[in-house]
Structure formats: structure tokens, C-alpha cells
């Protein structure tokens, strides 16, 4: 008997290609019913584009809930929030939505430390890493057109980070100052 680890995508693909549409729809329906993660992924991947804001909001709430759940203190399971961002991005291909989730992650990280005080180094590294990725995307051709949309929120992250320890406030200031300089240069070159 073969182990799951012995099964390859090529094997599954051959089998799926032999299936008819009804079988495939039934398999997708079973995956949909199997878990909430599957449901969100399938909705993000296949839903009508006009419904994207609703799906994006579900993913945004996942990110926020890791910092500020409806009850209690956030568990700070970075992997859960990061998975939501990655899953949404891969399923929907929505670049703006991905950036929205990334900035939401950074905003809530800053809000969390301002609310609850000094956190550990890993916390600041995770928030800073996400902010770095966000800023890198802003510099891409696709991201450059979005800067006006995100600018005020980004500047607020910088302002709200000023007094944060572990050199985090300084790192955020440098990142956002570099972004401001980048877009000033882009504007001057135009």
C-alpha cells in the first residue's frame, strides 16, 4: 500500500483528468464542507469579483483577531495571520487586497504594543518584516499607483511607532522615510 507521502501531484492530476464535471464539483463541495480554511480559500479563488470585498473582510478579521479578538487578549499566532494573507493572495490574485491585509497586520501590531506595552523581540521582528514586505511591494510598478491610497495609514503607523522600544520605532521611521523619499524621487522624475 502506498503512503500519502508517496502520492504525487501528477498521480492525482491523471485521476482528476479522467473525472467528469459532476465528480469534480462533488469533490470541491466536500473540500468546502471539510474546513473553514477550505471555504475561505474556495470563495476567494472562485467567487464573483464583485464579492471580493466581503471575502477580503473575512481575511482581514482573521488578521485582526490575532491581535484583538472580540474577547480577551490576542494570542499573537503570527502563522495564522500570515497564512491568511498568503492564502488570500494566492487564491484571489488580488494585489490591492494582499497589500491591505499586510498593512492591517502592521497597524494592528503597532496598536497591540501601544495597548499592552513592551513585547518580545520576535514580535517586533514579525511586524517589521511585514512592513518591509509591504514597502517593497509599494515600489513595484503595480504598487506605485497604490501609494496615495495607503500613504496616510502608513504615516500613522510611523507616528504611532515613535515611542516603541527594541529600536522598532526607529526601524519603522527609516522604512517609511525611505518610501516617502522613493515616491518624492519618482514624482520629480515624472
mmCIF file of C-alpha atoms in Angstrom:
data_model
loop_
_atom_site.group_PDB
_atom_site.id
_atom_site.type_symbol
_atom_site.label_atom_id
_atom_site.label_comp_id
_atom_site.label_asym_id
_atom_site.label_seq_id
_atom_site.Cartn_x
_atom_site.Cartn_y
_atom_site.Cartn_z
ATOM 1 C CA UNK A 1 0.000 0.000 0.000
ATOM 2 C CA UNK A 2 1.285 3.475 -0.883
ATOM 3 C CA UNK A 3 1.734 6.108 1.783
ATOM 4 C CA UNK A 4 0.297 9.595 1.340
ATOM 5 C CA UNK A 5 3.842 10.892 1.050
ATOM 6 C CA UNK A 6 4.382 8.571 -1.931
ATOM 7 C CA UNK A 7 1.481 10.125 -3.837
ATOM 8 C CA UNK A 8 2.473 12.900 -6.182
ATOM 9 C CA UNK A 9 0.504 15.700 -7.823
ATOM 10 C CA UNK A 10 0.990 14.006 -11.200
ATOM 11 C CA UNK A 11 -0.835 10.913 -9.900
ATOM 12 C CA UNK A 12 -3.760 12.962 -8.648
ATOM 13 C CA UNK A 13 -3.831 15.070 -11.803
ATOM 14 C CA UNK A 14 -4.184 11.967 -14.003
ATOM 15 C CA UNK A 15 -7.109 10.807 -11.913
ATOM 16 C CA UNK A 16 -8.768 14.223 -11.924
ATOM 17 C CA UNK A 17 -8.465 14.488 -15.706
ATOM 18 C CA UNK A 18 -10.443 11.265 -16.010
ATOM 19 C CA UNK A 19 -13.221 12.614 -13.760
ATOM 20 C CA UNK A 20 -16.310 14.247 -15.147
ATOM 21 C CA UNK A 21 -17.509 17.712 -14.155
ATOM 22 C CA UNK A 22 -20.060 16.392 -11.652
ATOM 23 C CA UNK A 23 -17.416 14.328 -9.816
ATOM 24 C CA UNK A 24 -15.108 17.328 -9.648
ATOM 25 C CA UNK A 25 -17.873 19.574 -8.329
ATOM 26 C CA UNK A 26 -18.740 16.977 -5.676
ATOM 27 C CA UNK A 27 -15.087 16.758 -4.622
ATOM 28 C CA UNK A 28 -14.874 20.547 -4.373
ATOM 29 C CA UNK A 29 -18.096 20.598 -2.364
ATOM 30 C CA UNK A 30 -16.634 18.045 0.060
ATOM 31 C CA UNK A 31 -13.495 20.167 0.423
ATOM 32 C CA UNK A 32 -15.714 23.202 1.016
ATOM 33 C CA UNK A 33 -17.577 21.397 3.797
ATOM 34 C CA UNK A 34 -14.394 19.968 5.326
ATOM 35 C CA UNK A 35 -12.999 23.141 6.887
ATOM 36 C CA UNK A 36 -13.445 26.858 7.253
ATOM 37 C CA UNK A 37 -9.993 27.379 5.713
ATOM 38 C CA UNK A 38 -11.106 25.486 2.605
ATOM 39 C CA UNK A 39 -14.322 27.527 2.385
ATOM 40 C CA UNK A 40 -12.460 30.837 2.573
ATOM 41 C CA UNK A 41 -9.894 29.675 0.009
ATOM 42 C CA UNK A 42 -12.506 28.446 -2.465
ATOM 43 C CA UNK A 43 -14.563 31.617 -2.084
ATOM 44 C CA UNK A 44 -11.513 33.827 -2.607
ATOM 45 C CA UNK A 45 -10.471 31.769 -5.632
ATOM 46 C CA UNK A 46 -13.769 31.356 -7.441
ATOM 47 C CA UNK A 47 -16.227 33.967 -6.204
ATOM 48 C CA UNK A 48 -17.587 36.681 -8.478
ATOM 49 C CA UNK A 49 -15.208 39.672 -8.413
ATOM 50 C CA UNK A 50 -17.909 41.981 -7.042
ATOM 51 C CA UNK A 51 -17.995 39.796 -3.907
ATOM 52 C CA UNK A 52 -14.235 40.168 -3.270
ATOM 53 C CA UNK A 53 -14.677 42.930 -0.635
ATOM 54 C CA UNK A 54 -16.730 40.554 1.545
ATOM 55 C CA UNK A 55 -14.137 37.803 1.258
ATOM 56 C CA UNK A 56 -11.305 40.262 1.895
ATOM 57 C CA UNK A 57 -13.074 41.432 5.049
ATOM 58 C CA UNK A 58 -13.227 37.846 6.331
ATOM 59 C CA UNK A 59 -9.477 37.520 5.892
ATOM 60 C CA UNK A 60 -8.930 40.959 7.427
ATOM 61 C CA UNK A 61 -10.837 39.838 10.509
ATOM 62 C CA UNK A 62 -8.591 36.784 10.825
ATOM 63 C CA UNK A 63 -5.557 39.073 10.904
ATOM 64 C CA UNK A 64 -7.143 41.498 13.375
ATOM 65 C CA UNK A 65 -8.375 38.692 15.651
ATOM 66 C CA UNK A 66 -4.818 37.509 16.261
ATOM 67 C CA UNK A 67 -4.147 40.883 17.878
ATOM 68 C CA UNK A 68 -7.582 41.940 19.098
ATOM 69 C CA UNK A 69 -10.156 39.150 19.347
ATOM 70 C CA UNK A 70 -13.709 40.031 20.342
ATOM 71 C CA UNK A 71 -12.954 38.775 23.853
ATOM 72 C CA UNK A 72 -9.670 38.613 25.726
ATOM 73 C CA UNK A 73 -6.147 39.351 24.602
ATOM 74 C CA UNK A 74 -4.857 38.279 21.206
ATOM 75 C CA UNK A 75 -2.875 35.059 21.018
ATOM 76 C CA UNK A 76 -0.378 36.531 18.530
ATOM 77 C CA UNK A 77 -0.228 33.417 16.403
ATOM 78 C CA UNK A 78 1.781 35.046 13.651
ATOM 79 C CA UNK A 79 1.459 31.975 11.475
ATOM 80 C CA UNK A 80 -2.348 32.280 11.477
ATOM 81 C CA UNK A 81 -2.306 35.922 10.384
ATOM 82 C CA UNK A 82 0.469 35.344 7.838
ATOM 83 C CA UNK A 83 -1.326 32.288 6.458
ATOM 84 C CA UNK A 84 -4.485 34.352 5.968
ATOM 85 C CA UNK A 85 -2.535 36.927 3.950
ATOM 86 C CA UNK A 86 -0.794 34.291 1.842
ATOM 87 C CA UNK A 87 -3.954 32.242 1.314
ATOM 88 C CA UNK A 88 -5.995 35.260 0.238
ATOM 89 C CA UNK A 89 -3.275 36.436 -2.120
ATOM 90 C CA UNK A 90 -2.781 33.051 -3.762
ATOM 91 C CA UNK A 91 -6.479 32.305 -4.044
ATOM 92 C CA UNK A 92 -7.714 35.664 -5.289
ATOM 93 C CA UNK A 93 -4.731 37.182 -7.068
ATOM 94 C CA UNK A 94 -5.971 40.479 -5.603
ATOM 95 C CA UNK A 95 -2.801 42.589 -5.246
ATOM 96 C CA UNK A 96 -4.547 45.508 -3.529
ATOM 97 C CA UNK A 97 -6.263 43.122 -1.111
ATOM 98 C CA UNK A 98 -2.952 41.477 -0.258
ATOM 99 C CA UNK A 99 -1.438 44.871 0.496
ATOM 100 C CA UNK A 100 -4.491 45.799 2.560
ATOM 101 C CA UNK A 101 -4.012 42.689 4.700
ATOM 102 C CA UNK A 102 -0.285 43.308 5.089
ATOM 103 C CA UNK A 103 -0.828 46.872 6.277
ATOM 104 C CA UNK A 104 -3.637 45.728 8.574
ATOM 105 C CA UNK A 105 -1.150 43.286 10.146
ATOM 106 C CA UNK A 106 1.393 46.076 10.733
ATOM 107 C CA UNK A 107 -1.216 48.543 12.001
ATOM 108 C CA UNK A 108 -2.592 46.072 14.491
ATOM 109 C CA UNK A 109 0.882 45.064 15.640
ATOM 110 C CA UNK A 110 1.676 48.692 16.445
ATOM 111 C CA UNK A 111 -1.704 49.162 18.107
ATOM 112 C CA UNK A 112 -1.152 45.986 20.148
ATOM 113 C CA UNK A 113 2.201 47.042 21.572
ATOM 114 C CA UNK A 114 0.887 50.531 22.318
ATOM 115 C CA UNK A 115 -2.072 48.950 24.121
ATOM 116 C CA UNK A 116 -0.285 46.215 26.080
ATOM 117 C CA UNK A 117 3.256 47.529 26.433
ATOM 118 C CA UNK A 118 6.629 46.085 25.596
ATOM 119 C CA UNK A 119 6.513 42.741 23.776
ATOM 120 C CA UNK A 120 9.391 40.431 22.829
ATOM 121 C CA UNK A 121 11.910 40.753 20.017
ATOM 122 C CA UNK A 122 10.141 38.176 17.835
ATOM 123 C CA UNK A 123 7.010 40.329 17.883
ATOM 124 C CA UNK A 124 8.836 43.397 16.613
ATOM 125 C CA UNK A 125 10.726 41.364 14.027
ATOM 126 C CA UNK A 126 7.464 39.930 12.652
ATOM 127 C CA UNK A 127 5.761 43.318 12.415
ATOM 128 C CA UNK A 128 8.840 44.945 10.886
ATOM 129 C CA UNK A 129 9.250 42.098 8.364
ATOM 130 C CA UNK A 130 5.646 42.513 7.213
ATOM 131 C CA UNK A 131 6.091 46.257 6.911
ATOM 132 C CA UNK A 132 9.284 45.732 4.880
ATOM 133 C CA UNK A 133 7.431 43.393 2.522
ATOM 134 C CA UNK A 134 4.616 45.920 2.210
ATOM 135 C CA UNK A 135 7.067 48.727 1.378
ATOM 136 C CA UNK A 136 8.847 46.524 -1.174
ATOM 137 C CA UNK A 137 5.507 45.900 -2.916
ATOM 138 C CA UNK A 138 4.795 49.633 -2.941
ATOM 139 C CA UNK A 139 7.946 50.131 -5.013
ATOM 140 C CA UNK A 140 6.822 47.700 -7.721
ATOM 141 C CA UNK A 141 5.150 49.109 -10.854
ATOM 142 C CA UNK A 142 1.798 47.762 -9.669
ATOM 143 C CA UNK A 143 2.311 49.039 -6.131
ATOM 144 C CA UNK A 144 3.389 52.548 -7.088
ATOM 145 C CA UNK A 145 -0.094 53.506 -8.208
ATOM 146 C CA UNK A 146 -1.434 52.443 -4.803
ATOM 147 C CA UNK A 147 0.799 54.647 -2.688
ATOM 148 C CA UNK A 148 -1.729 57.515 -2.442
ATOM 149 C CA UNK A 149 -4.328 55.005 -1.242
ATOM 150 C CA UNK A 150 -2.109 53.726 1.599
ATOM 151 C CA UNK A 151 0.004 56.789 2.414
ATOM 152 C CA UNK A 152 -1.988 58.246 5.332
ATOM 153 C CA UNK A 153 -2.241 54.892 7.060
ATOM 154 C CA UNK A 154 1.467 54.282 6.581
ATOM 155 C CA UNK A 155 2.327 57.672 8.078
ATOM 156 C CA UNK A 156 0.055 56.879 11.034
ATOM 157 C CA UNK A 157 1.971 53.627 11.609
ATOM 158 C CA UNK A 158 5.161 55.684 11.735
ATOM 159 C CA UNK A 159 3.659 58.241 14.131
ATOM 160 C CA UNK A 160 2.200 55.544 16.382
ATOM 161 C CA UNK A 161 5.568 53.731 16.464
ATOM 162 C CA UNK A 162 7.690 56.649 17.661
ATOM 163 C CA UNK A 163 7.960 55.610 21.310
ATOM 164 C CA UNK A 164 8.163 51.845 20.809
ATOM 165 C CA UNK A 165 11.251 50.091 22.182
ATOM 166 C CA UNK A 166 13.606 47.487 20.682
ATOM 167 C CA UNK A 167 14.571 50.069 18.031
ATOM 168 C CA UNK A 168 11.264 49.226 16.381
ATOM 169 C CA UNK A 169 10.155 52.851 16.171
ATOM 170 C CA UNK A 170 13.453 53.774 14.540
ATOM 171 C CA UNK A 171 13.199 50.902 12.053
ATOM 172 C CA UNK A 172 9.647 51.905 11.099
ATOM 173 C CA UNK A 173 10.708 55.528 10.733
ATOM 174 C CA UNK A 174 13.567 54.544 8.413
ATOM 175 C CA UNK A 175 11.314 52.303 6.285
ATOM 176 C CA UNK A 176 8.622 54.904 5.840
ATOM 177 C CA UNK A 177 11.057 57.768 5.327
ATOM 178 C CA UNK A 178 12.679 55.686 2.577
ATOM 179 C CA UNK A 179 9.271 55.134 0.979
ATOM 180 C CA UNK A 180 8.479 58.845 1.169
ATOM 181 C CA UNK A 181 11.862 59.625 -0.417
ATOM 182 C CA UNK A 182 11.295 56.991 -3.113
ATOM 183 C CA UNK A 183 7.951 58.477 -4.129
ATOM 184 C CA UNK A 184 9.274 62.021 -3.994
ATOM 185 C CA UNK A 185 12.031 60.943 -6.390
ATOM 186 C CA UNK A 186 9.512 59.168 -8.649
ATOM 187 C CA UNK A 187 7.392 62.309 -8.723
ATOM 188 C CA UNK A 188 10.408 64.505 -9.501
ATOM 189 C CA UNK A 189 11.399 62.182 -12.359
ATOM 190 C CA UNK A 190 7.926 62.464 -13.899
#
